[in-house]
Amino acid sequence: MIDFSAFSIWINLAIFATAAVAVWLAGARITHYSNAISDKTGIGQATIGLLLLAGVTSLPEIGATVTSAATGASAMAINNLFGSIAAQVVVLAIVDLVIGRKALTSAIPDPMVILQGGLNVLLISIVAAGMVVGDFPILGIGAWAWICGAAYAFAVYILSHSQGRKSWVAAQAGQIDDRLVDQQAAAEKKARKRHGRHSLRGLIWRTAGLALIILIAGYLLARTGDALSNQTGLGGSAVGFIMLAFATSLPELSTTVTAAREGLYTLAVSDILGTNLINVGLVFVVDFVAQGEPVLSQADTFTIFGTLLGIAVTALFVIGMAEREDKTVLRMGLDSAAVFICYAAGLAVMFFLR
């Protein structure tokens, strides 16, 4: 294994930046392929975003957390997971700011996203409970880690059986928002024409190739991020929660910006919320790989507060999706502005907790 700490800080920064660019470019392309796969298979955007796009864009988190846990840096692994949850919700707020036409949460026509958001709040709350009360091993893995794995499987089951169910329809001023539905259909048709010449097998191979690029680049982000944490003198918790979390969230930023610019809002939001569900499931993997006591028992006040911050910013977006208010401030929805404020305040508190 390459010892990145032996490199100078400038070499590590260069590798970090190069890997980040590779992740960004691969993430932009994989969005198009995911939508094309959704069209060719008949699987809805919400499900594709949850299973395929979120799975691929989670590869940096998987690489970073497994590597950190295997090398004895369990604190960084857990902080990366739950720092990513909060950071990726902020990614949605950034996307809202970038597209700048209307509030992002007012432009989502699929009710699946609210269900995804509610499951996010539930699963992250389970993790927070495990951190507060402590954990004990069962067959070498923490009891709460077993619960996290089971809760993730349950969430996937619920969402897979909710595909296509219209428990509510998008509305504006009390009337069905047919224009929003038509805009979504037009965006899907436009994306379909771009990749219609590719076969399903070809799309899958292209997606697999991009996934490999994201995995390798994500590994480099994790390793150089760990080295930079030592070279800059910052603590592992701070780097894991802020720097490494945002670095491994670059695929989600790339895919959601690309999807939102093309009007594929359901795909964009499902990518983020699906990735955050996967992060909860990864607690089981981290506990399996890590040595010593269960990882949730090692959580300190910094980690617990960061997890609660993830719940808070997710809840703000769920409220925005339920309310569907198209009021904006500084080119973004009020809920996105609230997420920025909440996240900034949370980081200020965590600065004194580190």
PDB file of C-alpha atoms in Angstrom, residues 61 67 116 154 235:
ATOM      1  CA  GLU A  61     -17.517   6.716   0.780  1.00  0.00           C
ATOM      2  CA  THR A  67      -9.845   1.856   4.219  1.00  0.00           C
ATOM      3  CA  GLN A 116     -36.916   8.553   0.960  1.00  0.00           C
ATOM      4  CA  PHE A 154     -36.009  -2.604   5.234  1.00  0.00           C
ATOM      5  CA  GLY A 235      -7.694  16.324  13.853  1.00  0.00           C
TER       6      GLY A 235
END
